Amino acid sequence: MSETPSAAEVAAPHRYTAALAADIEARWQDFWEAAGTYEAPNPKGDLAGDPELVAKPKKFIMDMFPYPSGAGLHVGHPLGFIATDVYARHLRMTGHNVLHTLGFDAFGLPAEQYAVQTGTHPRVSTEANIVNMRRQLRRLGLGHDLRRSVETIDPAYYKWTQWIFVQIFNSWYDTDAKKARPIADLVAQFEAGERATPDGRPWSALSAVERAEVLGEYRLAYASDAPVNWCPGLGTVLANEEVTAEGRSERGNFPVFKAKLRQWNMRITAYGDRLLEDLDGLDWPEAIKLQQRNWIGRSEGARVDFPVGDDKITIFTTRQDTLFGATYMVLAPEHELVSGERSIVPDAWPEGTHEVWTGGYGTPAEAVAAYRKQAAAKSDVERQAEAKDKTGVFTGAYATNPVSGERVPVFIADYVLMGYGTGAIMAVPAHDSRDFAFARAFELPMRCVVEPSDGRGQDPATWDDAFDSYEAKIVNSSGADIAGADISLDGLTVPEAKVKITEWLSANGIGEGTVNFRLRDWLFSRQRYWGEPFPIVYDEDGVAHALPESMLPLELPEVDDYSPRTFDPDDADTQPETPLSRNEDWVNVELDLGDGPKKYRRETNTMPNWAGSCWYEMRYTDPHNDTALVDPEIEQYWMGPREGQPSGGVDLYVGGQEHAVLHLLYARFWSKVLHDLGHIASSEPFHKLYNQGMIQAFVYRDSRGIAVPAAEVEERDGAYYYQGEKVSRVLGKMGKSLKNAVTPDEICAEYGADTLRLYEMAMGPLDVSRPWDTRAVVGQYRLLQRLWRNVVDEATGEVTVVDAEPDEDTLRALHKAIDGVNQDLANLRFNTAIAKVTELNNHLTKTGGPVARTVAERLVLLIAPLAPHIAEELWRKLGHQDSVVHQDFPVADPAYVVDETVTCVVQIKGKVKARLEVAPSITEADLEAAALADPAVLAALGGAGIRKVIVRAPKLVNIVPV
């Protein structure tokens, strides 16, 4: 860029340009930071402040925790940050004490991968990324209370993440009280004999290991042999969301296998009912609530035991009314009854076994082993897909149907998952499509027990698919059962049959009515380095002990190698070796946990990246507290229950829909546990949730399908070319890898941060995705230039406003804008608020003369939440010494908001015959009289009689002549 000023710059040296914007924005950002302009006072503690401000209504506004990426921000990232900033600024100007800050969710895989590739410690690269991101965010003029910002990698922060884990570990869910209680209460019940041990022995007779095993069945954080997604090629366990539908790792495309490993889990399932019920009191989008409800997946049904040899198969079903139709059973390939000590698999095939059931193997054991290996290579998504070809194999064992007494073969098949119910199903092929397809493939019998209402008859052999209906009657469902009692469901409706069979199952000790959840306990272990260490040590007997608070934080130790050990990608029979396990001096320690120095072994897994973001909203309220998670009075002030918010929580939480389930569900779970244990007043973390849309960008690809730099593509005659070659264009995500990223730094350099803020807010409704168009940014730049000219002389830099009364039209334009902008900002309608400011500014520009001071000042206050830097500068130029941030937002005069007159259309036979200027408040009777007296209407009627007059005051009169 040339440093020689242009002719326009010489003629107008005080014009609002990118250079002037940069100067203004840097100065005011420095001022805000030095003055602590955005500091929100707490009612007590180190952040206590102005009692008058504390006494105002509070508002806690939050963005979802950003991850400090090495690539920095592109213009799509700040959309939500700018929106919450505009909203928070408007709240400050309407009399609120506003807590608004931003921290960094800084543990995670990208930094660890970078460390593996470069040898750079994850903390070094992460902290450098945070510095860069803070710089980018500061340039946007975001009004954050910087004192409250937190980073999850700070030991002072993750001390309390570890502390929360200990609280969860040391608690259990009391189903009678419907809340978490300290584990010590449970131990007291066992000691007093109020609660029996599993084998009936007194608590004092149990060894330390046996007691630990009993308590492990109750603890809300517990270790167990859990089915996991094991990826030998990466050397780590993967979360479900990190596995593709093809059963391979999202990163590296390695095979992923199902394996059982000792892992830490959170018993989130104990809170299934409360997580569902409390959704009703939250102000969240219905679509997000539905996703949470579906994920939790509550269903009422029955547990039923099917005898098999000396053991039993327990199933959960929501259709216990169809028990007589169960003609075979299916176990998940991982089920404990097909491997290990409880295996029901016989040595040889039973006589007469159908050839198609064997899979071509000589023994059941060979068939089961081969099939389990095949199933282990598939993801849960792939296993649940509606594949036409059903696969499975007979285990060689038979169970007994408890109502019919018939022997039913037991199969394993990959469409049954251990993650739902009990990992076993009774198959009723006549009335379930997947069971129907499986039965056809394996030539299994079917029995109709729900009477078809479509005329197909009761012989499933003639059907093309299963039939089911809640409106139908139960048939073929009576007979002697194995318990020696008769039961008949014939002729009952489905609901009636459910009630009757459930009562019978319970009376006969074969089952009981129960509730099941799709929700599984939360797998909380990761075989990685860059995460929070578990505050857990194991004694010489393998019993887990939580570290006392005095030993927290347990800091992440240094290691030479950040990589987990990798294996042959296809070798499923391998075990993880974590980076921490190689630090022998850290792993093996001598500690005094209250009963003298003893040797212990530390947990070498780390917590998942979800951990730090489960509670950060609490730490924002009291970020420097080194004696408690959060001071109860401070948490009550910002997050406690209040009118309209029965569960408390953050007043507004803005972020993307991609966190609709997991992050939100996990945070809700932690809040409920901490609430139950008396640590916090709120039982929900986020009262109001708002999902912003995405800023998209065009992706240009060459003939090879490779993305080319969007900035270098030329458009000619409706086609697109890169270096002379024609390329395709599709709308998609913005990102460095797609070569279409535009950084906020680029836009700020060319137009200024206020222009970027206005453009992102003006692109469309906040909750709708929209395409980025750099060429359109200039429209908001010109708005700011016109605003500047309406107050400042571009040649002299002097303020041009006058101390005069504005005319009537200007007053109406001003107060309509005030009224509309105020409502729009309060309801997150930022695009329409900008349109109203633009309309007012254009009105002032068109009048041509100098602007009245009272109008100019209110215009500056209107745009202050949206474009704070230019607003501060103009406010100062208008003679004010205090910041615009805490000024009162303008209030509209109702007399000027209502139009003085509106145009009423008068129609005869549907055709417009007259237009009347009438008061907006005119009554229907007065409007009808005025219309019938109008000369044009009288002439059009020509003396004809009137059959009907339809009046819609104040805008329409429709006359129907005889």
mmCIF file with all atom_site columns, N, CA and C in Angstrom, residues 321-349:
data_model
loop_
_atom_site.group_PDB
_atom_site.id
_atom_site.type_symbol
_atom_site.label_atom_id
_atom_site.label_alt_id
_atom_site.label_comp_id
_atom_site.label_asym_id
_atom_site.label_entity_id
_atom_site.label_seq_id
_atom_site.pdbx_PDB_ins_code
_atom_site.Cartn_x
_atom_site.Cartn_y
_atom_site.Cartn_z
_atom_site.occupancy
_atom_site.B_iso_or_equiv
_atom_site.pdbx_formal_charge
_atom_site.auth_seq_id
_atom_site.auth_comp_id
_atom_site.auth_asym_id
_atom_site.auth_atom_id
_atom_site.pdbx_PDB_model_num
ATOM 1  N N  . ASP A 1 321 ? -45.462 -57.853 26.135 1.00 0.00 ? 321 ASP A N  1
ATOM 2  C CA . ASP A 1 321 ? -46.731 -58.438 25.695 1.00 0.00 ? 321 ASP A CA 1
ATOM 3  C C  . ASP A 1 321 ? -46.543 -59.451 24.579 1.00 0.00 ? 321 ASP A C  1
ATOM 4  N N  . THR A 1 322 ? -45.355 -59.438 23.930 1.00 0.00 ? 322 THR A N  1
ATOM 5  C CA . THR A 1 322 ? -45.128 -60.360 22.800 1.00 0.00 ? 322 THR A CA 1
ATOM 6  C C  . THR A 1 322 ? -44.264 -61.555 23.200 1.00 0.00 ? 322 THR A C  1
ATOM 7  N N  . LEU A 1 323 ? -44.146 -61.837 24.497 1.00 0.00 ? 323 LEU A N  1
ATOM 8  C CA . LEU A 1 323 ? -43.273 -62.924 24.954 1.00 0.00 ? 323 LEU A CA 1
ATOM 9  C C  . LEU A 1 323 ? -43.587 -64.266 24.290 1.00 0.00 ? 323 LEU A C  1
ATOM 10 N N  . PHE A 1 324 ? -44.859 -64.554 24.049 1.00 0.00 ? 324 PHE A N  1
ATOM 11 C CA . PHE A 1 324 ? -45.212 -65.829 23.414 1.00 0.00 ? 324 PHE A CA 1
ATOM 12 C C  . PHE A 1 324 ? -44.686 -65.906 21.978 1.00 0.00 ? 324 PHE A C  1
ATOM 13 N N  . GLY A 1 325 ? -44.337 -64.760 21.405 1.00 0.00 ? 325 GLY A N  1
ATOM 14 C CA . GLY A 1 325 ? -43.839 -64.756 20.025 1.00 0.00 ? 325 GLY A CA 1
ATOM 15 C C  . GLY A 1 325 ? -42.338 -64.856 19.925 1.00 0.00 ? 325 GLY A C  1
ATOM 16 N N  . ALA A 1 326 ? -41.615 -64.975 21.062 1.00 0.00 ? 326 ALA A N  1
ATOM 17 C CA . ALA A 1 326 ? -40.152 -65.070 21.048 1.00 0.00 ? 326 ALA A CA 1
ATOM 18 C C  . ALA A 1 326 ? -39.739 -66.472 20.640 1.00 0.00 ? 326 ALA A C  1
ATOM 19 N N  . THR A 1 327 ? -39.153 -66.608 19.457 1.00 0.00 ? 327 THR A N  1
ATOM 20 C CA . THR A 1 327 ? -38.797 -67.935 18.932 1.00 0.00 ? 327 THR A CA 1
ATOM 21 C C  . THR A 1 327 ? -37.291 -68.175 18.894 1.00 0.00 ? 327 THR A C  1
ATOM 22 N N  . TYR A 1 328 ? -36.500 -67.178 19.201 1.00 0.00 ? 328 TYR A N  1
ATOM 23 C CA . TYR A 1 328 ? -35.046 -67.358 19.356 1.00 0.00 ? 328 TYR A CA 1
ATOM 24 C C  . TYR A 1 328 ? -34.516 -66.164 20.140 1.00 0.00 ? 328 TYR A C  1
ATOM 25 N N  . MET A 1 329 ? -33.255 -66.226 20.545 1.00 0.00 ? 329 MET A N  1
ATOM 26 C CA . MET A 1 329 ? -32.633 -65.129 21.283 1.00 0.00 ? 329 MET A CA 1
ATOM 27 C C  . MET A 1 329 ? -31.342 -64.722 20.587 1.00 0.00 ? 329 MET A C  1
ATOM 28 N N  . VAL A 1 330 ? -30.945 -63.488 20.831 1.00 0.00 ? 330 VAL A N  1
ATOM 29 C CA . VAL A 1 330 ? -29.688 -63.003 20.253 1.00 0.00 ? 330 VAL A CA 1
ATOM 30 C C  . VAL A 1 330 ? -28.897 -62.287 21.335 1.00 0.00 ? 330 VAL A C  1
ATOM 31 N N  . LEU A 1 331 ? -27.617 -62.663 21.448 1.00 0.00 ? 331 LEU A N  1
ATOM 32 C CA . LEU A 1 331 ? -26.693 -61.990 22.355 1.00 0.00 ? 331 LEU A CA 1
ATOM 33 C C  . LEU A 1 331 ? -25.744 -61.117 21.546 1.00 0.00 ? 331 LEU A C  1
ATOM 34 N N  . ALA A 1 332 ? -25.283 -60.023 22.144 1.00 0.00 ? 332 ALA A N  1
ATOM 35 C CA . ALA A 1 332 ? -24.209 -59.241 21.525 1.00 0.00 ? 332 ALA A CA 1
ATOM 36 C C  . ALA A 1 332 ? -22.955 -60.106 21.496 1.00 0.00 ? 332 ALA A C  1
ATOM 37 N N  . PRO A 1 333 ? -22.111 -59.982 20.478 1.00 0.00 ? 333 PRO A N  1
ATOM 38 C CA . PRO A 1 333 ? -20.893 -60.816 20.410 1.00 0.00 ? 333 PRO A CA 1
ATOM 39 C C  . PRO A 1 333 ? -19.987 -60.653 21.621 1.00 0.00 ? 333 PRO A C  1
ATOM 40 N N  . GLU A 1 334 ? -20.088 -59.497 22.320 1.00 0.00 ? 334 GLU A N  1
ATOM 41 C CA . GLU A 1 334 ? -19.234 -59.257 23.492 1.00 0.00 ? 334 GLU A CA 1
ATOM 42 C C  . GLU A 1 334 ? -19.839 -59.788 24.789 1.00 0.00 ? 334 GLU A C  1
ATOM 43 N N  . HIS A 1 335 ? -21.021 -60.380 24.736 1.00 0.00 ? 335 HIS A N  1
ATOM 44 C CA . HIS A 1 335 ? -21.736 -60.798 25.943 1.00 0.00 ? 335 HIS A CA 1
ATOM 45 C C  . HIS A 1 335 ? -20.910 -61.815 26.741 1.00 0.00 ? 335 HIS A C  1
ATOM 46 N N  . GLU A 1 336 ? -20.964 -61.695 28.082 1.00 0.00 ? 336 GLU A N  1
ATOM 47 C CA . GLU A 1 336 ? -20.152 -62.558 28.942 1.00 0.00 ? 336 GLU A CA 1
ATOM 48 C C  . GLU A 1 336 ? -20.564 -64.026 28.863 1.00 0.00 ? 336 GLU A C  1
ATOM 49 N N  . LEU A 1 337 ? -21.770 -64.329 28.373 1.00 0.00 ? 337 LEU A N  1
ATOM 50 C CA . LEU A 1 337 ? -22.200 -65.726 28.282 1.00 0.00 ? 337 LEU A CA 1
ATOM 51 C C  . LEU A 1 337 ? -21.612 -66.464 27.081 1.00 0.00 ? 337 LEU A C  1
ATOM 52 N N  . VAL A 1 338 ? -20.872 -65.754 26.233 1.00 0.00 ? 338 VAL A N  1
ATOM 53 C CA . VAL A 1 338 ? -20.245 -66.453 25.102 1.00 0.00 ? 338 VAL A CA 1
ATOM 54 C C  . VAL A 1 338 ? -18.725 -66.450 25.215 1.00 0.00 ? 338 VAL A C  1
ATOM 55 N N  . SER A 1 339 ? -18.202 -65.990 26.366 1.00 0.00 ? 339 SER A N  1
ATOM 56 C CA . SER A 1 339 ? -16.756 -66.063 26.598 1.00 0.00 ? 339 SER A CA 1
ATOM 57 C C  . SER A 1 339 ? -16.519 -66.059 28.100 1.00 0.00 ? 339 SER A C  1
ATOM 58 N N  . GLY A 1 340 ? -15.420 -66.613 28.514 1.00 0.00 ? 340 GLY A N  1
ATOM 59 C CA . GLY A 1 340 ? -15.072 -66.580 29.924 1.00 0.00 ? 340 GLY A CA 1
ATOM 60 C C  . GLY A 1 340 ? -15.743 -67.668 30.737 1.00 0.00 ? 340 GLY A C  1
ATOM 61 N N  . GLU A 1 341 ? -15.755 -67.453 32.056 1.00 0.00 ? 341 GLU A N  1
ATOM 62 C CA . GLU A 1 341 ? -16.207 -68.492 32.980 1.00 0.00 ? 341 GLU A CA 1
ATOM 63 C C  . GLU A 1 341 ? -17.683 -68.844 32.809 1.00 0.00 ? 341 GLU A C  1
ATOM 64 N N  . ARG A 1 342 ? -18.525 -67.894 32.434 1.00 0.00 ? 342 ARG A N  1
ATOM 65 C CA . ARG A 1 342 ? -19.971 -68.149 32.354 1.00 0.00 ? 342 ARG A CA 1
ATOM 66 C C  . ARG A 1 342 ? -20.417 -68.600 30.956 1.00 0.00 ? 342 ARG A C  1
ATOM 67 N N  . SER A 1 343 ? -19.469 -68.919 30.100 1.00 0.00 ? 343 SER A N  1
ATOM 68 C CA . SER A 1 343 ? -19.813 -69.248 28.715 1.00 0.00 ? 343 SER A CA 1
ATOM 69 C C  . SER A 1 343 ? -20.816 -70.400 28.630 1.00 0.00 ? 343 SER A C  1
ATOM 70 N N  . ILE A 1 344 ? -21.840 -70.183 27.788 1.00 0.00 ? 344 ILE A N  1
ATOM 71 C CA . ILE A 1 344 ? -22.844 -71.232 27.581 1.00 0.00 ? 344 ILE A CA 1
ATOM 72 C C  . ILE A 1 344 ? -22.568 -72.025 26.303 1.00 0.00 ? 344 ILE A C  1
ATOM 73 N N  . VAL A 1 345 ? -21.442 -71.713 25.636 1.00 0.00 ? 345 VAL A N  1
ATOM 74 C CA . VAL A 1 345 ? -21.129 -72.348 24.348 1.00 0.00 ? 345 VAL A CA 1
ATOM 75 C C  . VAL A 1 345 ? -20.677 -73.794 24.587 1.00 0.00 ? 345 VAL A C  1
ATOM 76 N N  . PRO A 1 346 ? -21.369 -74.805 24.028 1.00 0.00 ? 346 PRO A N  1
ATOM 77 C CA . PRO A 1 346 ? -20.993 -76.215 24.239 1.00 0.00 ? 346 PRO A CA 1
ATOM 78 C C  . PRO A 1 346 ? -19.794 -76.605 23.360 1.00 0.00 ? 346 PRO A C  1
ATOM 79 N N  . ASP A 1 347 ? -19.277 -77.792 23.617 1.00 0.00 ? 347 ASP A N  1
ATOM 80 C CA . ASP A 1 347 ? -18.112 -78.256 22.858 1.00 0.00 ? 347 ASP A CA 1
ATOM 81 C C  . ASP A 1 347 ? -18.478 -78.673 21.436 1.00 0.00 ? 347 ASP A C  1
ATOM 82 N N  . ALA A 1 348 ? -19.716 -79.137 21.256 1.00 0.00 ? 348 ALA A N  1
ATOM 83 C CA . ALA A 1 348 ? -20.097 -79.645 19.930 1.00 0.00 ? 348 ALA A CA 1
ATOM 84 C C  . ALA A 1 348 ? -21.485 -79.127 19.568 1.00 0.00 ? 348 ALA A C  1
ATOM 85 N N  . TRP A 1 349 ? -21.773 -79.179 18.282 1.00 0.00 ? 349 TRP A N  1
ATOM 86 C CA . TRP A 1 349 ? -23.105 -78.757 17.836 1.00 0.00 ? 349 TRP A CA 1
ATOM 87 C C  . TRP A 1 349 ? -24.153 -79.752 18.323 1.00 0.00 ? 349 TRP A C  1
#
